[in-house]
PDB file of C-alpha atoms in Angstrom:
ATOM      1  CA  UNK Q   1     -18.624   0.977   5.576  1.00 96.00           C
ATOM      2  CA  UNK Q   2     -14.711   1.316   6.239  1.00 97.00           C
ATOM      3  CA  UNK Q   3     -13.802   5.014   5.052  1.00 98.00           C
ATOM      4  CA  UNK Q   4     -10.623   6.471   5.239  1.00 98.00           C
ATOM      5  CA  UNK Q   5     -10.551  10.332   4.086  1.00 98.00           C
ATOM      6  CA  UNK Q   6      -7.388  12.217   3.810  1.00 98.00           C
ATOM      7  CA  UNK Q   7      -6.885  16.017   3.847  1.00 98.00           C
ATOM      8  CA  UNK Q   8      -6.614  17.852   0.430  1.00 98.00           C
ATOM      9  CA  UNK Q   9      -3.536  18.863  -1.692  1.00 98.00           C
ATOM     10  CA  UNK Q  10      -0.689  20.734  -0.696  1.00 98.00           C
ATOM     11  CA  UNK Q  11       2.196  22.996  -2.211  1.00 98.00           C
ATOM     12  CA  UNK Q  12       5.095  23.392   0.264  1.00 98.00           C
ATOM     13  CA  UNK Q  13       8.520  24.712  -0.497  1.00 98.00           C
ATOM     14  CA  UNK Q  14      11.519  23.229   0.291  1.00 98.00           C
ATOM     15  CA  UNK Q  15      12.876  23.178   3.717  1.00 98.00           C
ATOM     16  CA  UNK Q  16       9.437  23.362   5.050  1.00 98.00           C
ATOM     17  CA  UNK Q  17       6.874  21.190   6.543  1.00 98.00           C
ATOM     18  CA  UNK Q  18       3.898  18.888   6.266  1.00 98.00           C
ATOM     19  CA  UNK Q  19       1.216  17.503   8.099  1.00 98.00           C
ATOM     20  CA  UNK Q  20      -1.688  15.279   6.444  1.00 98.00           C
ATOM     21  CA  UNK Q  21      -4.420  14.031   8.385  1.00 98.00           C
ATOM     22  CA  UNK Q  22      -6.782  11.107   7.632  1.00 98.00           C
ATOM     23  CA  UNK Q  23     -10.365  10.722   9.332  1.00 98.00           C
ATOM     24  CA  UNK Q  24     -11.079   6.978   9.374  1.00 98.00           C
ATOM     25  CA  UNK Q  25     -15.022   5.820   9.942  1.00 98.00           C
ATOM     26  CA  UNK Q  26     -17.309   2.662  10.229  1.00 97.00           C
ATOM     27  CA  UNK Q  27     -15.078   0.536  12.286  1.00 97.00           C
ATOM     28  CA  UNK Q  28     -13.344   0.668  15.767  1.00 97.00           C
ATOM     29  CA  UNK Q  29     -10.266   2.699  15.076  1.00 97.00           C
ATOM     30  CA  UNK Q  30      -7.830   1.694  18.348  1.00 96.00           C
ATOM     31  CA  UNK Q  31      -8.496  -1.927  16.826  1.00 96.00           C
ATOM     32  CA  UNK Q  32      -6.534  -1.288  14.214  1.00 96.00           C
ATOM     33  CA  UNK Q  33      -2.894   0.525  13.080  1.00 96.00           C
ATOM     34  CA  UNK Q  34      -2.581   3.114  10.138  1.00 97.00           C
ATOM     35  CA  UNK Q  35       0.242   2.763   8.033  1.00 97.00           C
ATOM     36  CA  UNK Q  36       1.042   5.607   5.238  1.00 97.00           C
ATOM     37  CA  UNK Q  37       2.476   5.188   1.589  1.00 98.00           C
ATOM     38  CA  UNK Q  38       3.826   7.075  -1.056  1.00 98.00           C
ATOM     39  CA  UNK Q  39       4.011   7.049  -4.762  1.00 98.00           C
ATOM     40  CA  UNK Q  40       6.122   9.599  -6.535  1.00 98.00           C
ATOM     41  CA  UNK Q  41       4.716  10.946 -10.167  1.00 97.00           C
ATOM     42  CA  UNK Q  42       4.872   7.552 -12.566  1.00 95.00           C
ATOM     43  CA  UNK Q  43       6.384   5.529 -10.032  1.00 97.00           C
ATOM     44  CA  UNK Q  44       5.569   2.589  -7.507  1.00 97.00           C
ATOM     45  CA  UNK Q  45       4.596   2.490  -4.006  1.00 97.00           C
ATOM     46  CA  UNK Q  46       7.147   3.399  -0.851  1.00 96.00           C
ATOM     47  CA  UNK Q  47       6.056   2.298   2.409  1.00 95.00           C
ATOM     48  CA  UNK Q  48       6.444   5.406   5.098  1.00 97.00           C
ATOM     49  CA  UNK Q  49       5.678   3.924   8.175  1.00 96.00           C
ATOM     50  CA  UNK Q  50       3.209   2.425  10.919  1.00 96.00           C
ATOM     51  CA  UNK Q  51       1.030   3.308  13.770  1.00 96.00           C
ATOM     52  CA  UNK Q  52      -0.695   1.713  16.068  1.00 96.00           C
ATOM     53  CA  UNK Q  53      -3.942   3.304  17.083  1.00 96.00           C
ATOM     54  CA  UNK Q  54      -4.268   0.922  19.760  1.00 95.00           C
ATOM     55  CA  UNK Q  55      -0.859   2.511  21.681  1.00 95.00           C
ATOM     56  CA  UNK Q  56       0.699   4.925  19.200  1.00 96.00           C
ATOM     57  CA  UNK Q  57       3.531   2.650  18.372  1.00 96.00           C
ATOM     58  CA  UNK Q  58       5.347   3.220  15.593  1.00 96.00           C
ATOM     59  CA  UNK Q  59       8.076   2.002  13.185  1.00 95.00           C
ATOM     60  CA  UNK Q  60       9.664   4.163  10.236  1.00 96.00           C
ATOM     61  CA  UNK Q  61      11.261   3.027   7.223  1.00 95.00           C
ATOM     62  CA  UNK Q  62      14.710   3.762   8.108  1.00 94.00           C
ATOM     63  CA  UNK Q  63      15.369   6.819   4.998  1.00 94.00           C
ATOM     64  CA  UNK Q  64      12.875   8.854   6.945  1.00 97.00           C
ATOM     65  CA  UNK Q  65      13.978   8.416   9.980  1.00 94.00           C
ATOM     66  CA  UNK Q  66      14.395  11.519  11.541  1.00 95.00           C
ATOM     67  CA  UNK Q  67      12.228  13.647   8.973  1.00 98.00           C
ATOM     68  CA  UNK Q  68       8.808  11.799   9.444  1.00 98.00           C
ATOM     69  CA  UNK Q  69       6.144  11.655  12.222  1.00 98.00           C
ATOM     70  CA  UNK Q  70       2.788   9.653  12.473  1.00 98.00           C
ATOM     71  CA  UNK Q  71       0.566  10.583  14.977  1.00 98.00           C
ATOM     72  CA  UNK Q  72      -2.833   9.291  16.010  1.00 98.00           C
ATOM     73  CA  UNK Q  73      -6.070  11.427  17.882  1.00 98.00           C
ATOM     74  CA  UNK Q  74      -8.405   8.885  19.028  1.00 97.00           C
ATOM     75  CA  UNK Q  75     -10.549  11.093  20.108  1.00 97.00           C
ATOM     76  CA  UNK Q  76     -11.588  11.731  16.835  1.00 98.00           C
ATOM     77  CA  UNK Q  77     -10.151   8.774  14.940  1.00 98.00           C
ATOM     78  CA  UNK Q  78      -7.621  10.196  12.737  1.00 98.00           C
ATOM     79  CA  UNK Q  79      -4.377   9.928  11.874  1.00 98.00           C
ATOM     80  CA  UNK Q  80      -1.444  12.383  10.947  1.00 98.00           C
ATOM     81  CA  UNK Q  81       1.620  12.141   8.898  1.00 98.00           C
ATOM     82  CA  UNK Q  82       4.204  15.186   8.896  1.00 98.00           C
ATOM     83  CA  UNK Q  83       7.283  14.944   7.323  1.00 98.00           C
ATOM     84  CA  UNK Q  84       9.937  17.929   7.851  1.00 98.00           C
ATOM     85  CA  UNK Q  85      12.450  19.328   5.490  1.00 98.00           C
ATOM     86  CA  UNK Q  86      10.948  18.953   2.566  1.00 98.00           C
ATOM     87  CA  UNK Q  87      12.826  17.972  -0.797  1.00 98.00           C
ATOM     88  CA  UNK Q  88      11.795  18.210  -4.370  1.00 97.00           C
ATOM     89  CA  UNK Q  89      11.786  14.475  -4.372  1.00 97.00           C
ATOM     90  CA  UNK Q  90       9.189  14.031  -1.800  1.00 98.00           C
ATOM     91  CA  UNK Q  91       6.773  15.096  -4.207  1.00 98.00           C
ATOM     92  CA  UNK Q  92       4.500  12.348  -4.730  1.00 98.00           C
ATOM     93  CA  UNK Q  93       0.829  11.378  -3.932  1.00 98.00           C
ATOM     94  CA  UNK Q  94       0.312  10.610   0.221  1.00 98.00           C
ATOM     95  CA  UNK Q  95      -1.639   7.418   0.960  1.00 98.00           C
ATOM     96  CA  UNK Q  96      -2.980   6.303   4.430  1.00 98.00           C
ATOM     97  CA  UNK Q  97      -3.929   2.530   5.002  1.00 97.00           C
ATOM     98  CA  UNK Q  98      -5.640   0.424   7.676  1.00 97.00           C
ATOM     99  CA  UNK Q  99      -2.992  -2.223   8.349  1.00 94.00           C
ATOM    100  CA  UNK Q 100      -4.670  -5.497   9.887  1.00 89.00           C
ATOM    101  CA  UNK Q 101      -2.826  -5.490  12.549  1.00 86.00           C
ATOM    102  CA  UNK Q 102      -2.675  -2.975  16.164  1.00 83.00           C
ATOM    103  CA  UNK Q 103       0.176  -4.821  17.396  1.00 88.00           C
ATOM    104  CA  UNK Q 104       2.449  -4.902  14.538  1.00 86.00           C
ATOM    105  CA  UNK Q 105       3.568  -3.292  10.982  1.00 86.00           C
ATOM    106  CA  UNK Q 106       4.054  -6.818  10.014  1.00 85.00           C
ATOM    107  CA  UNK Q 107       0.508  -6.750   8.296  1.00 88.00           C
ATOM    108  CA  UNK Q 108      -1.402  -6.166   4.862  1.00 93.00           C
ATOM    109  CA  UNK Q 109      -3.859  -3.098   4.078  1.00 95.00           C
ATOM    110  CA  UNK Q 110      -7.390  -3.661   3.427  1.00 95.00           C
ATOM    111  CA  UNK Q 111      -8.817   0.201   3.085  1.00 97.00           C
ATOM    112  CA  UNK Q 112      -6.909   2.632   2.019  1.00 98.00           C
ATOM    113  CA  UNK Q 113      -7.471   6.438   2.010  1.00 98.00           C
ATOM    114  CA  UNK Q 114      -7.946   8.504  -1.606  1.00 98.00           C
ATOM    115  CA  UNK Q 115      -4.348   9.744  -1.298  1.00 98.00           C
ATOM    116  CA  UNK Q 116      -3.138  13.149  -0.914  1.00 98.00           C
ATOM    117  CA  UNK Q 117      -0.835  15.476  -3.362  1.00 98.00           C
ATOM    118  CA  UNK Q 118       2.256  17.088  -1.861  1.00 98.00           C
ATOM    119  CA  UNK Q 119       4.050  18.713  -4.109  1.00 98.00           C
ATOM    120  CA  UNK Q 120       7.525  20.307  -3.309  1.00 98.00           C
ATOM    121  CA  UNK Q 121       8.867  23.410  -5.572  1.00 97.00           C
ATOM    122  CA  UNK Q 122       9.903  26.610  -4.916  1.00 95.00           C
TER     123      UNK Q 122
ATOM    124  CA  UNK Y   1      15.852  -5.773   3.968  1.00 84.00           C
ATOM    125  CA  UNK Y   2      13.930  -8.116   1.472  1.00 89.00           C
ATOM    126  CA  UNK Y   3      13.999  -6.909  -2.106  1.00 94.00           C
ATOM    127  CA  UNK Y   4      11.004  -7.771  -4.329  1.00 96.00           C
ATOM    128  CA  UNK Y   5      11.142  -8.478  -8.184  1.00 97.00           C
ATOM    129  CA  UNK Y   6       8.470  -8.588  -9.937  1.00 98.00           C
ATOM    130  CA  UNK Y   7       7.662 -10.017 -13.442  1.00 96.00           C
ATOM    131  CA  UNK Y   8       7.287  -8.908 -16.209  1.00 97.00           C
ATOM    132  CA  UNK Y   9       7.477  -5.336 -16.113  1.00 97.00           C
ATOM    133  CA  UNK Y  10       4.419  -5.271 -19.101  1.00 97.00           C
ATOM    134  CA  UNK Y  11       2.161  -7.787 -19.591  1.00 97.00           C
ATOM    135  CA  UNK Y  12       0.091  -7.208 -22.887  1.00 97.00           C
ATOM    136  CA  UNK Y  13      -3.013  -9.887 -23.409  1.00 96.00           C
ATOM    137  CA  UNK Y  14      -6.421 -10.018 -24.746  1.00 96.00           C
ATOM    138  CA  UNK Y  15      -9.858  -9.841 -22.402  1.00 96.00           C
ATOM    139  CA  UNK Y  16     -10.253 -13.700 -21.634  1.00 96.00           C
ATOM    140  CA  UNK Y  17      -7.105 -14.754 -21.566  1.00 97.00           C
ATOM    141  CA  UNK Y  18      -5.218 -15.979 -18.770  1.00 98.00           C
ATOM    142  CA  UNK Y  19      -2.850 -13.559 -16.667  1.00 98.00           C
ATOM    143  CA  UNK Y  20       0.426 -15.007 -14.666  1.00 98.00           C
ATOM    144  CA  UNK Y  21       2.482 -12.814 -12.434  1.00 98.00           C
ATOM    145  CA  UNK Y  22       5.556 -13.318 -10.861  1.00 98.00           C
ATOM    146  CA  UNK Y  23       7.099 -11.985  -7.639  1.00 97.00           C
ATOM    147  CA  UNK Y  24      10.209 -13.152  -6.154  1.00 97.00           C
ATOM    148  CA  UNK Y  25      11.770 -12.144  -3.093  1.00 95.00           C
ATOM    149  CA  UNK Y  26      15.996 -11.906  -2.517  1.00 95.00           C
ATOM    150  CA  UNK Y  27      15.039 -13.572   1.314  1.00 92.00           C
ATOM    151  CA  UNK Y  28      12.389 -16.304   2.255  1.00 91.00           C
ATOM    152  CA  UNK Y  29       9.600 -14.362   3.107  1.00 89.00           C
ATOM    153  CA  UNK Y  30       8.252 -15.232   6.399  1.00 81.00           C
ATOM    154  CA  UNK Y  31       4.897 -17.003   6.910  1.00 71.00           C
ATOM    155  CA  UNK Y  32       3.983 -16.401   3.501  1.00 79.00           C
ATOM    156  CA  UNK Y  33       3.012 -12.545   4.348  1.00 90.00           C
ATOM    157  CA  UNK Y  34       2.894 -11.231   1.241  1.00 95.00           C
ATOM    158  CA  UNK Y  35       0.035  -9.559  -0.434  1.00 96.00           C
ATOM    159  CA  UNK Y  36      -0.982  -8.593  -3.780  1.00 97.00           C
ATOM    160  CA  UNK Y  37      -2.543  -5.058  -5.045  1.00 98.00           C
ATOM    161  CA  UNK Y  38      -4.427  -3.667  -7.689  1.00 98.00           C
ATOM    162  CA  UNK Y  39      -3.949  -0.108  -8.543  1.00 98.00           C
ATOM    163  CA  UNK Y  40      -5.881   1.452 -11.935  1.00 97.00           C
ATOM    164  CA  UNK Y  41      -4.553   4.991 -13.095  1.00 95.00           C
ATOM    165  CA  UNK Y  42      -5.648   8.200 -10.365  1.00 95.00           C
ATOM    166  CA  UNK Y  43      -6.944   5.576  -8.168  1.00 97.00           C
ATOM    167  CA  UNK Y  44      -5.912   4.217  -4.766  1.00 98.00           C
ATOM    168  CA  UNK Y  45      -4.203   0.663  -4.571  1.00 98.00           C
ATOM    169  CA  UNK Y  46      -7.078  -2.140  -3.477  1.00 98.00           C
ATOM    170  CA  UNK Y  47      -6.077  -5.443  -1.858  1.00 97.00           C
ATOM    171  CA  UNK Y  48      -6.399  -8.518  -3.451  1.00 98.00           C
ATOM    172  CA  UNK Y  49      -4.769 -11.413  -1.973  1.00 97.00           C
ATOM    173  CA  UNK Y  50      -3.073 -11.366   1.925  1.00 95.00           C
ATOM    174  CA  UNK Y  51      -1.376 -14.438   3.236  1.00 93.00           C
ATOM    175  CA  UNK Y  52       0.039 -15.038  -0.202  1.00 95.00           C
ATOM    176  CA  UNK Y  53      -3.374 -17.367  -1.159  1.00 95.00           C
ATOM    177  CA  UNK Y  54      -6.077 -15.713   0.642  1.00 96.00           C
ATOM    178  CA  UNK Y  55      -8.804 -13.397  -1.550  1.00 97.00           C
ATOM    179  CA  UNK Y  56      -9.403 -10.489   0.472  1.00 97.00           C
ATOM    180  CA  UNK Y  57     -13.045  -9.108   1.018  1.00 95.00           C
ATOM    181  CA  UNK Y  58     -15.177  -8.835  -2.393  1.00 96.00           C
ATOM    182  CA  UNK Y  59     -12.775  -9.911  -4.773  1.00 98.00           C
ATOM    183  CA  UNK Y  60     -13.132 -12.000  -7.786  1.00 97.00           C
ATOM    184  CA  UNK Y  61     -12.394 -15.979  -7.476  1.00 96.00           C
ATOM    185  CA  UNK Y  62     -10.643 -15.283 -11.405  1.00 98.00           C
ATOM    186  CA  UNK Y  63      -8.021 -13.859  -8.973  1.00 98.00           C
ATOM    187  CA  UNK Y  64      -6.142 -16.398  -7.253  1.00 98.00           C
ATOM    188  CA  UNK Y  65      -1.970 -16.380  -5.533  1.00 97.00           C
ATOM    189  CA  UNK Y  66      -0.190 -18.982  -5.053  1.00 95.00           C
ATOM    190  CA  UNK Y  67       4.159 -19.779  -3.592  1.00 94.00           C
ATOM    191  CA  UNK Y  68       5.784 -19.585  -0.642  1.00 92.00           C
ATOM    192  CA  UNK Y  69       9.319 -19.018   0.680  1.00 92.00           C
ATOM    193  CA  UNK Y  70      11.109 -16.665  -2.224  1.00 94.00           C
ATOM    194  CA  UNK Y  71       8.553 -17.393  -5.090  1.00 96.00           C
ATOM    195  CA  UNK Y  72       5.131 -16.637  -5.712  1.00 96.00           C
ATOM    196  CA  UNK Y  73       2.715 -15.749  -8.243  1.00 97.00           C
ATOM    197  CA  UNK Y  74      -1.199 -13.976  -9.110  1.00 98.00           C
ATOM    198  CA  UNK Y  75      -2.990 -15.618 -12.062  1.00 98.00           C
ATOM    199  CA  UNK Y  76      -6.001 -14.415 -13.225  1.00 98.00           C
ATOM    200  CA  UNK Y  77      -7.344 -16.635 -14.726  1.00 97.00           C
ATOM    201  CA  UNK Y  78      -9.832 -14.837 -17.403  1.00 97.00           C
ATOM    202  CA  UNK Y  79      -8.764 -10.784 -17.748  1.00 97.00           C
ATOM    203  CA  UNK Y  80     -11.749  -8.631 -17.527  1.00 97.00           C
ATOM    204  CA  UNK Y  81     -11.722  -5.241 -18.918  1.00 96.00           C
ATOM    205  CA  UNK Y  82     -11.576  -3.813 -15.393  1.00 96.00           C
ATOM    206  CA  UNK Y  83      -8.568  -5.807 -14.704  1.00 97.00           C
ATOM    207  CA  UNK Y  84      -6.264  -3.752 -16.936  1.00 96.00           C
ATOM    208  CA  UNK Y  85      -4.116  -1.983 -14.403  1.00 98.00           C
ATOM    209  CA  UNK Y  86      -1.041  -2.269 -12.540  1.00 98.00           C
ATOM    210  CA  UNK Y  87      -0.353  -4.978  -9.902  1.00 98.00           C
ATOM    211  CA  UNK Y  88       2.168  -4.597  -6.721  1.00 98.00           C
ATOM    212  CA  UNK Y  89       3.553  -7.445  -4.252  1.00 97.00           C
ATOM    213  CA  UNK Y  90       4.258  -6.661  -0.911  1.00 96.00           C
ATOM    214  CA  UNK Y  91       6.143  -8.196   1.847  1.00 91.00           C
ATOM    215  CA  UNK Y  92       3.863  -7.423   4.997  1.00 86.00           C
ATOM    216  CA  UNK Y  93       3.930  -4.074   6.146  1.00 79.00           C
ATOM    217  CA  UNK Y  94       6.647  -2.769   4.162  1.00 85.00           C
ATOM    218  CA  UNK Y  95       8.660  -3.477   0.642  1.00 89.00           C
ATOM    219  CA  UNK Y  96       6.669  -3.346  -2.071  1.00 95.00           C
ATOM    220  CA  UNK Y  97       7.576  -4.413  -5.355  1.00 97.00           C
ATOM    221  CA  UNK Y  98       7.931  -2.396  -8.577  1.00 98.00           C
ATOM    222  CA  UNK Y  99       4.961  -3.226 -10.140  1.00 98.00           C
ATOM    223  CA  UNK Y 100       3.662  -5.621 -13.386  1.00 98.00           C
ATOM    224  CA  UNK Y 101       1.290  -3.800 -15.407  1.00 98.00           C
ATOM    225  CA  UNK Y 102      -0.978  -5.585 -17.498  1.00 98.00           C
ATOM    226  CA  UNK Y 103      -2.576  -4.018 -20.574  1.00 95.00           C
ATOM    227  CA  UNK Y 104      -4.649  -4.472 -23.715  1.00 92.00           C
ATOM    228  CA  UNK Y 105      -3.090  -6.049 -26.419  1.00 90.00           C
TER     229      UNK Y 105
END
């Protein structure tokens, strides 16, 4: 069965960095892209990004450009998100997805990981 | 960028009766690629409907979406007890929505 596991929780302060992986299993992972999501304490979901795991393509939502980068290891078919410069208002719970799609963002998520705690305070 | 409203914010009903949700987006979206989400407290959002009409993989026929172009809409058509929780639209691959959540009256 589709599995998507993502590292554990994190406290970081601000300024620095993060890096959260997520080990996906039971299907062919280059056939597929990653995108990751984020939902701040009592609030909705904010798309982060894409990756392909086909090529390692990627697109950002534009307010992160600069501070986030996804990564893929095929070799053992996971994906990483780090995000640099860390504010209090990144704090929020870390989701990876399996978007439908290798070629494009432009797709929906069918499995999505547990989600990961970051939280930023110094 | 396409900017997703959702309705209502709170949706407060009875098991067995019938839930309608709106989502309306501020640009036609494309191809009808928009999905819908179910997300219960601590717990990781699971797909419902992709394509706008299309029930993913194990879910429910009570769930059903309809629209296209700047409109559309999730009924569920009897509640269960499970299907308390909060429900998300998405525009492919990025905007989501801020959310309708439906609870016990």
């Amino acid at each position: 069965q589709v599995q998507l596991v993502q590292s554990g929780a994190e406290v970081k302060k601000p300024g620095a960095s993060v890096k959260v992986s997520c080990k996906a299993s039971g299907y062919t992972f280059t056939s597929y892209g990653i995108s990751w999501v984020r939902q701040a304490p009592g609030q909705g979901l904010e798309w982060m990004g894409w990756i392909s795991a086909y090529n390692g393509n990627t697109n950002y939502a534009q307010k992160l450009q600069g501070r986030v980068t996804m990564t893929t290891d095929t070799s053992t078919s996971t994906a990483y998100m780090e995000l640099r410069s860390l504010r209090s208002d990144d704090t929020a719970v870390y989701y990876c997805a399996r978007s439908s799609n290798y070629r494009t963002w432009v797709s929906w998520f069918d499995y999505w990981g547990q989600g990961t705690l970051v939280t930023v305070s110094s | 960028e396409i900017v997703l409203t959702q309705s209502p914010g709170t949706l407060s009903l009875s098991p067995g009766e019938r839930a309608t949700l709106s989502c309306r987006a501020s640009q036609s979206v494309s191809s009808s690629y928009l999905a819908w989400y179910q997300q219960k407290p601590g717990q990781a959002p699971r797909l419902l409907i992709y394509g706008a009409s299309s029930r993913a993989t194990g879910i429910p026929d009570r769930f059903s979406g309809s629209g296209s172009g700047t409109d559309f809409t999730l009924t569920i058509s009897r509640l269960e007890p499970e299907d308390f929780a909060v429900y998300y639209c998405q525009q492919y691959g990025s905007t989501f929505g801020p959310g309708t959540k439906v609870d016990i009256k």
